[in-house]
mmCIF file of C-alpha atoms in Angstrom:
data_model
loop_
_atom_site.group_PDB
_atom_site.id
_atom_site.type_symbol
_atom_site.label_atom_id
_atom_site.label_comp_id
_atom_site.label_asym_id
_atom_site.label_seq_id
_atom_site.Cartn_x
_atom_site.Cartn_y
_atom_site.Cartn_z
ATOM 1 C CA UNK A 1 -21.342 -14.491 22.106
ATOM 2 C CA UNK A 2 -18.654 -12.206 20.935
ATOM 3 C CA UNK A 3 -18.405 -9.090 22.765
ATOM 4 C CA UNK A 4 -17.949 -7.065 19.215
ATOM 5 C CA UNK A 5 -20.909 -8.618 17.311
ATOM 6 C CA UNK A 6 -23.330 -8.316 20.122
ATOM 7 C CA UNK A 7 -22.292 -4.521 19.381
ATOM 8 C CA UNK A 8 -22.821 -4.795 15.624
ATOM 9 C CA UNK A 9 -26.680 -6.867 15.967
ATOM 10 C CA UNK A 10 -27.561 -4.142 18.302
ATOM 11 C CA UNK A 11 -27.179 -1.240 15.857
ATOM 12 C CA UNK A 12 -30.405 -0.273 14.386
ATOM 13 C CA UNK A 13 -30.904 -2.000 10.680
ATOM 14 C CA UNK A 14 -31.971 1.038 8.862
ATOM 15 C CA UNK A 15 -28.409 2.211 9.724
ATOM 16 C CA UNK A 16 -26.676 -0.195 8.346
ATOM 17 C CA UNK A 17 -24.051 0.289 5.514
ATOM 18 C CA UNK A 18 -21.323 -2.148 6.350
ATOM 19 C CA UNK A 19 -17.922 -1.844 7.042
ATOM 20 C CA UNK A 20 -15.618 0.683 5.599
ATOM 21 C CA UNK A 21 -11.964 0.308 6.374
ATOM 22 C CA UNK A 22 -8.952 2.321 6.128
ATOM 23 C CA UNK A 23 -5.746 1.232 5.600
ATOM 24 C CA UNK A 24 -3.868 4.611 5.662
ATOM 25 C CA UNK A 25 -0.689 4.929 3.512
ATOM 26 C CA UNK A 26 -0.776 2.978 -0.159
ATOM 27 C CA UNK A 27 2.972 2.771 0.304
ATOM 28 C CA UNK A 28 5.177 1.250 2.956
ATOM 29 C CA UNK A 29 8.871 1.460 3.114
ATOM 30 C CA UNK A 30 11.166 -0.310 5.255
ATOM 31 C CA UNK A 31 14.523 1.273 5.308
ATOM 32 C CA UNK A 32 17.680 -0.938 5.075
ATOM 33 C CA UNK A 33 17.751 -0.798 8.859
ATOM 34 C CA UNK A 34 14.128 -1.368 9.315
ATOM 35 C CA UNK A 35 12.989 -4.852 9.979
ATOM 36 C CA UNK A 36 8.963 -4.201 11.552
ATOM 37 C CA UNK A 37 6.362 -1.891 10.453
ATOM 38 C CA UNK A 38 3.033 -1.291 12.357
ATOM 39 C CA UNK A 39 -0.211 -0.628 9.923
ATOM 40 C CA UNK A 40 -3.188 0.891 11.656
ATOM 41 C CA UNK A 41 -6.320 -0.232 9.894
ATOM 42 C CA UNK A 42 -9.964 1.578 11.052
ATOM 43 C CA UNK A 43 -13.600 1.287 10.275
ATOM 44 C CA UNK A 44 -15.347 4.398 9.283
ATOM 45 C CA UNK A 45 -18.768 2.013 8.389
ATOM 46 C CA UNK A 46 -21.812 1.694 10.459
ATOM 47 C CA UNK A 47 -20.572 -1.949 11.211
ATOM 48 C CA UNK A 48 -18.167 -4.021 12.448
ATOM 49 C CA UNK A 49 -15.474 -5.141 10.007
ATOM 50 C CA UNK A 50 -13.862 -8.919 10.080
ATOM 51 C CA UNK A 51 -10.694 -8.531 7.355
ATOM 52 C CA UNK A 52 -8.614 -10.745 6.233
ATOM 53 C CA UNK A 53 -4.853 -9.558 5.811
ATOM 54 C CA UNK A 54 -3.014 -11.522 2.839
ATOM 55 C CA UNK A 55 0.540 -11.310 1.213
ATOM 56 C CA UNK A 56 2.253 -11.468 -1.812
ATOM 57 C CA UNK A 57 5.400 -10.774 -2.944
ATOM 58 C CA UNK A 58 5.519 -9.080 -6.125
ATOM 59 C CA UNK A 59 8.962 -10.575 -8.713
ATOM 60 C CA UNK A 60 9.297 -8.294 -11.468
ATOM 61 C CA UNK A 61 10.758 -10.168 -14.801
ATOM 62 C CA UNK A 62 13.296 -8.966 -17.297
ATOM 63 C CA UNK A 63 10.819 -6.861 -18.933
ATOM 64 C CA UNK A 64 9.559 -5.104 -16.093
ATOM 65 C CA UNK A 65 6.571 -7.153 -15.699
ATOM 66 C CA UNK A 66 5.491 -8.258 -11.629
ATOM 67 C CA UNK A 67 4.692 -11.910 -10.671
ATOM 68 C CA UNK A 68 2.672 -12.705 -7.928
ATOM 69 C CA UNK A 69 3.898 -15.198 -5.429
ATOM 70 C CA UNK A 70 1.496 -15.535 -2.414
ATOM 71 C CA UNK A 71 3.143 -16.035 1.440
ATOM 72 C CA UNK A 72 0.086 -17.627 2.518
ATOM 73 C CA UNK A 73 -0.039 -20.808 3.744
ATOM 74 C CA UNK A 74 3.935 -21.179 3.244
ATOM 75 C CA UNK A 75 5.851 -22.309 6.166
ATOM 76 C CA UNK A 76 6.653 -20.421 8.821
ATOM 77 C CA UNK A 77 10.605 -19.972 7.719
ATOM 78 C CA UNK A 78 9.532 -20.007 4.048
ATOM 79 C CA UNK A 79 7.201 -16.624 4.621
ATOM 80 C CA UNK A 80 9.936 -13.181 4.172
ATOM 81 C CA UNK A 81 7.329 -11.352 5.295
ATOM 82 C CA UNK A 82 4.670 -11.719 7.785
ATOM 83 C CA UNK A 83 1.512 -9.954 8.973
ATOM 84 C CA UNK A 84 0.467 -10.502 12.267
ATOM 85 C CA UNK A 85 -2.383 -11.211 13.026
ATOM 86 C CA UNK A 86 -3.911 -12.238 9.780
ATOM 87 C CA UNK A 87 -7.195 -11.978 11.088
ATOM 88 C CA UNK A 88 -8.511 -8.558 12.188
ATOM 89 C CA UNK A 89 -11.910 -7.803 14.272
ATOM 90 C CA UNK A 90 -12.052 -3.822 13.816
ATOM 91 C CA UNK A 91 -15.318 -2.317 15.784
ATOM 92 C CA UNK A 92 -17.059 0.630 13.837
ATOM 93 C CA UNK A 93 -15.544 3.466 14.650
ATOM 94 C CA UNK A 94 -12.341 2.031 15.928
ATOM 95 C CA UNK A 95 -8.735 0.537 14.827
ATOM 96 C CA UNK A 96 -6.306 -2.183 15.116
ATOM 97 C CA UNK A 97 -3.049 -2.247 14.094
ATOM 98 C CA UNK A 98 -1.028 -4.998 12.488
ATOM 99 C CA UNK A 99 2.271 -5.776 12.678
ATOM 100 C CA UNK A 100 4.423 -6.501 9.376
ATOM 101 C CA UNK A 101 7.413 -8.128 10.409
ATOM 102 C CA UNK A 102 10.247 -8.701 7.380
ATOM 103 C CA UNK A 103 13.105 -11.729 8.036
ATOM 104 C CA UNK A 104 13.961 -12.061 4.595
ATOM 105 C CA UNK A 105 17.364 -11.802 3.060
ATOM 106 C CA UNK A 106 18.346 -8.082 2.608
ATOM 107 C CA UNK A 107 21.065 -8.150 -0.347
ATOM 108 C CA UNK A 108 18.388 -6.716 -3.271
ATOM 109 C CA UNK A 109 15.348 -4.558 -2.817
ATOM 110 C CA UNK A 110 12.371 -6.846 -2.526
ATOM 111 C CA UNK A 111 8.474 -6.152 -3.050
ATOM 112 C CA UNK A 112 5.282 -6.831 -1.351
ATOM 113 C CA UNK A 113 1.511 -6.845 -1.916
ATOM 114 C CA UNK A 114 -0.363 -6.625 1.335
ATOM 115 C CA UNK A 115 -4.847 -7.112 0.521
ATOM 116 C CA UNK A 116 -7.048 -5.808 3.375
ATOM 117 C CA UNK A 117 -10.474 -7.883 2.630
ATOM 118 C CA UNK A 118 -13.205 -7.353 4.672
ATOM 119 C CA UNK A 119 -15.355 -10.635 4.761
ATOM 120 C CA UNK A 120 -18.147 -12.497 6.319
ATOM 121 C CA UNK A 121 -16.693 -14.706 8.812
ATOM 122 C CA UNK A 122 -17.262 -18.352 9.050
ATOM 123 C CA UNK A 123 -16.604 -20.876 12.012
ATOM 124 C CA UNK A 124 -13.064 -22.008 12.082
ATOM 125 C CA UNK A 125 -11.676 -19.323 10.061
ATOM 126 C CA UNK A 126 -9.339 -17.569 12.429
ATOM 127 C CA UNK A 127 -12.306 -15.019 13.878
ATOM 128 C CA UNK A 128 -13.167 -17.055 16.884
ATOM 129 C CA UNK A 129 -17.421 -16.552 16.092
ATOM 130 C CA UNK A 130 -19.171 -19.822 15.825
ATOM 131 C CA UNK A 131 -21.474 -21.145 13.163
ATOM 132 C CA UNK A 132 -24.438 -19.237 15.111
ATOM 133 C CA UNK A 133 -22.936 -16.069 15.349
ATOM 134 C CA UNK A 134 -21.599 -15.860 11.669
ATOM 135 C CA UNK A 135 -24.525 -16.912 10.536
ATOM 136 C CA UNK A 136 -26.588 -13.722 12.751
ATOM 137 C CA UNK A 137 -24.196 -11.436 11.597
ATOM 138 C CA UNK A 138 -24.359 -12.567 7.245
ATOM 139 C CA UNK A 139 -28.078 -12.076 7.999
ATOM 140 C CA UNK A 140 -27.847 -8.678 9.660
ATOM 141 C CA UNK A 141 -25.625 -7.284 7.064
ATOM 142 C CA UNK A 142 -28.179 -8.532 4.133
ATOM 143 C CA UNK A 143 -31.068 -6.486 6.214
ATOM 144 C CA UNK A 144 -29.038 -3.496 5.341
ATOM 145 C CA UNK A 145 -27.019 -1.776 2.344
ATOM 146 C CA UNK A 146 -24.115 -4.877 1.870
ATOM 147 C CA UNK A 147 -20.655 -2.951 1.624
ATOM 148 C CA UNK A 148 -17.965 -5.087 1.359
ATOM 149 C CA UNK A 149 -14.780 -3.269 -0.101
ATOM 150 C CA UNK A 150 -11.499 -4.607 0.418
ATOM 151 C CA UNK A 151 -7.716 -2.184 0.186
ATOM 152 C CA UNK A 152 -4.172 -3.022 -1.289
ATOM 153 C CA UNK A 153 -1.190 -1.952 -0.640
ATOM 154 C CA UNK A 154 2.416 -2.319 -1.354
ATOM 155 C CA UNK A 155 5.805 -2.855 0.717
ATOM 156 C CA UNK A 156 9.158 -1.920 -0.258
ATOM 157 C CA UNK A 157 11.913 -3.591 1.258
ATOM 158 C CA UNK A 158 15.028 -1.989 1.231
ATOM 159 C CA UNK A 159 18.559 -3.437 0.909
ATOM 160 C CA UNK A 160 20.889 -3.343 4.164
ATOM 161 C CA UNK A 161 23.672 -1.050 2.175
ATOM 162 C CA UNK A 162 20.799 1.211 0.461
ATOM 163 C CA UNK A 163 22.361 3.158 -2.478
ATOM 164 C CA UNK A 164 20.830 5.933 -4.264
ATOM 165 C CA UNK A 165 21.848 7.080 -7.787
ATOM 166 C CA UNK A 166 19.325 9.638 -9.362
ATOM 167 C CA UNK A 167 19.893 11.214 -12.707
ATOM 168 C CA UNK A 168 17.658 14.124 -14.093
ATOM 169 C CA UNK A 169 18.462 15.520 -17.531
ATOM 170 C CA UNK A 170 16.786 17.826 -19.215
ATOM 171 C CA UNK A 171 16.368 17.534 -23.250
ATOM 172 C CA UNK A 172 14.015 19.290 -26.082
ATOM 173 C CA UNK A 173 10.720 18.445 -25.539
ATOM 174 C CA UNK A 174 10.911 16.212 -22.308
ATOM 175 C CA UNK A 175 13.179 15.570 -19.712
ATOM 176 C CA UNK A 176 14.391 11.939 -18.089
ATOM 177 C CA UNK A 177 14.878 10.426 -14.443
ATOM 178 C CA UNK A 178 17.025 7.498 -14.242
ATOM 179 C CA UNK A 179 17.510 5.511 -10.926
ATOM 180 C CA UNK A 180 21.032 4.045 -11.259
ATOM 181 C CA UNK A 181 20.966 2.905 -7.717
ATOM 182 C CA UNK A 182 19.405 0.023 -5.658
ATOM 183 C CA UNK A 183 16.979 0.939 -4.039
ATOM 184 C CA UNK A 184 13.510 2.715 -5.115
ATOM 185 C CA UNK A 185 13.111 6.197 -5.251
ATOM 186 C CA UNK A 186 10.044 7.973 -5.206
ATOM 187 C CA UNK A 187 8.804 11.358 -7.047
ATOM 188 C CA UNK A 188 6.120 12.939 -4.819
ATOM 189 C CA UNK A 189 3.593 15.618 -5.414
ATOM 190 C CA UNK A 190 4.343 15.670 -9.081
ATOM 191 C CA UNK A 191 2.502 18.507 -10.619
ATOM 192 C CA UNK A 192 1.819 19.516 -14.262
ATOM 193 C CA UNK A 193 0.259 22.973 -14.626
ATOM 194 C CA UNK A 194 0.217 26.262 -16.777
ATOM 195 C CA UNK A 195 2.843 28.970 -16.223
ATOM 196 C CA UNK A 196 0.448 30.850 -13.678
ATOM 197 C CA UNK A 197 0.517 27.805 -11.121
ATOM 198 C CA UNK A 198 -3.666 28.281 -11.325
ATOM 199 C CA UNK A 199 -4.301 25.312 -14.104
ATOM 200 C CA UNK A 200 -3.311 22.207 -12.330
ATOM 201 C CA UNK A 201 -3.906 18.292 -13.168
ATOM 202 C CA UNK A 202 -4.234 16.007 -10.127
ATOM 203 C CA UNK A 203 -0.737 15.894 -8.604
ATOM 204 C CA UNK A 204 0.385 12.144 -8.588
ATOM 205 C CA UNK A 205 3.306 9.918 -7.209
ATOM 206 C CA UNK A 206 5.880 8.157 -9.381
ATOM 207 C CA UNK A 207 7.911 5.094 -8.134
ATOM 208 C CA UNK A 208 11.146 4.233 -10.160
ATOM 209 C CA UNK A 209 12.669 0.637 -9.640
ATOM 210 C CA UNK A 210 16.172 0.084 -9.172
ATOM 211 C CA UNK A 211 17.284 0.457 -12.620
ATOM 212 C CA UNK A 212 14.862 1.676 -14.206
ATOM 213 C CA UNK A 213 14.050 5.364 -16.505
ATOM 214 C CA UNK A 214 10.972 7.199 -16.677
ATOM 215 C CA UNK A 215 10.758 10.315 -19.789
ATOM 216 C CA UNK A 216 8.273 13.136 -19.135
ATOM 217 C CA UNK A 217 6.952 15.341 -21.780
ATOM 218 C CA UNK A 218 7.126 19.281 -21.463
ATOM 219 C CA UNK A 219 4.411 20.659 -23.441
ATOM 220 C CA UNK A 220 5.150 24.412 -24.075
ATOM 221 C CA UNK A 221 3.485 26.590 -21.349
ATOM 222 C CA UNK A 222 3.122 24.187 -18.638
ATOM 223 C CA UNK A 223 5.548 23.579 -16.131
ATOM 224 C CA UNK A 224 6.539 20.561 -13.924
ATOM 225 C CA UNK A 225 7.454 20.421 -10.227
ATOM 226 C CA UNK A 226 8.211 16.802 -7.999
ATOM 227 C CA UNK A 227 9.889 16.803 -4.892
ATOM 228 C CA UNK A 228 12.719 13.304 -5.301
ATOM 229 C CA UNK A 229 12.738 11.675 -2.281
ATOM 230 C CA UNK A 230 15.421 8.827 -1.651
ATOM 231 C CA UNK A 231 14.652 7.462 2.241
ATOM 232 C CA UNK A 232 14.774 10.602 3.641
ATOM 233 C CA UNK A 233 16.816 13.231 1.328
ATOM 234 C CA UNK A 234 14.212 15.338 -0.851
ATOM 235 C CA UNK A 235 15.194 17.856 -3.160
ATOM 236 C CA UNK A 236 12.286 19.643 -5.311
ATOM 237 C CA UNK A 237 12.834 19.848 -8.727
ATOM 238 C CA UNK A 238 11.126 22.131 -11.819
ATOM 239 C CA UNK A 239 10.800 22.368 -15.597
ATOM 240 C CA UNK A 240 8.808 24.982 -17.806
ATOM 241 C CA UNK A 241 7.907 23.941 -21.349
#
């Protein structure tokens, strides 16, 4: 029997609460010079977590919209990004790591969905359990409180001659960041509070597209702080109502 569910079976039921993984950052980046990525995922739950790692890569339409075209199940030389394994075993209480490996074509940006699913496994689906042990380990988890909550996450890929173009203007009433270059940049720990820094709402992250504009309002007696990062340059900026 596997080594890892003889460890699960033997945890007492009343303890049970499933898995609970973590997939760390909801962001990847590979730089223009970047080709691999390693993505730790770990199991804070009670028991051991089989997930399923799928891709997608995301094609965004005149209009800004995103299109969903999934790398599964493609060929081997058809797949511009791959995530290996595909098939994760993660103990409770411990990690693996997988390895996202990019051999696409690097003359636009290019975007990725990457789903972290924990499931019950089933014989022949990659896992290595048998019929017997998938079925022990379905009936196990059902004994207990059934958690089974899956994680996204997205990858940008980054041209080979990365450019960045970032213009912030300030008008009446709002002000306006345009990314005139080609790859993404990002606006981190953007904050909106009152003039005595005391009143905050939840600081958030912005991504802006190659080519794309995002307005912000300035309401009068709050001001607004983000720190622009393109790759690694950051440079804080900060507007009062």
């Amino acid at each position: 029997m596997n080594k890892l569910l003889i460890a699960f079976l033997l945890l007492p039921s009343l303890a049970w609460a499933g898995p609970e993984i973590n997939i760390g950052a909801l962001h990847d980046y590979f730089e223009g010079d970047k080709s691999t990525l390693l993505k730790r995922v770990r199991n804070g739950g009670d028991t051991t977590a089989f997930v399923k790692v799928s891709v997608s890569e995301l094609i965004y339409d005149t209009g800004g919209a995103p299109r969903e075209v999934p790398m599964d199940g493609l060929p081997a030389d058809q797949r511009a990004l791959v995530a290996s394994p595909a098939r994760l075993i993660v103990p409770a209480g411990g990690l693996q790591s997988v390895r996202l490996l990019y051999r696409g074509e690097r003359e636009r940006e290019r975007y990725f969905r990457l789903r972290f699913i924990p499931v019950l496994p089933e014989a022949g689906d990659g896992f290595a359990v048998s019929e017997a042990e998938a079925e022990q380990y379905e009936k196990a988890l059902k004994a207990g409180v059934n958690i089974l909550a899956g994680y996204g996450s997205l990858a940008f890929v980054k041209p080979n001659a990365s450019r960045y173009d970032t213009q912030v203007q300030q008008h009446s009433g709002r002000f306006v960041v345009a990314n005139q270059g080609n790859a993404t940049i990002v606006l981190d720990h953007f904050s909106d509070c009152d003039l005595s820094g005391k009143s905050c709402e939840t600081a958030t992250v912005h991504h802006l597209l190659p080519g794309t504009e995002r307005a912000f309002e300035k309401r009068s007696g709050r001001t607004y702080r983000f720190n622009l990062l393109e790759s690694k340059a950051s440079r804080t900026y900060e507007f009062n109502g």
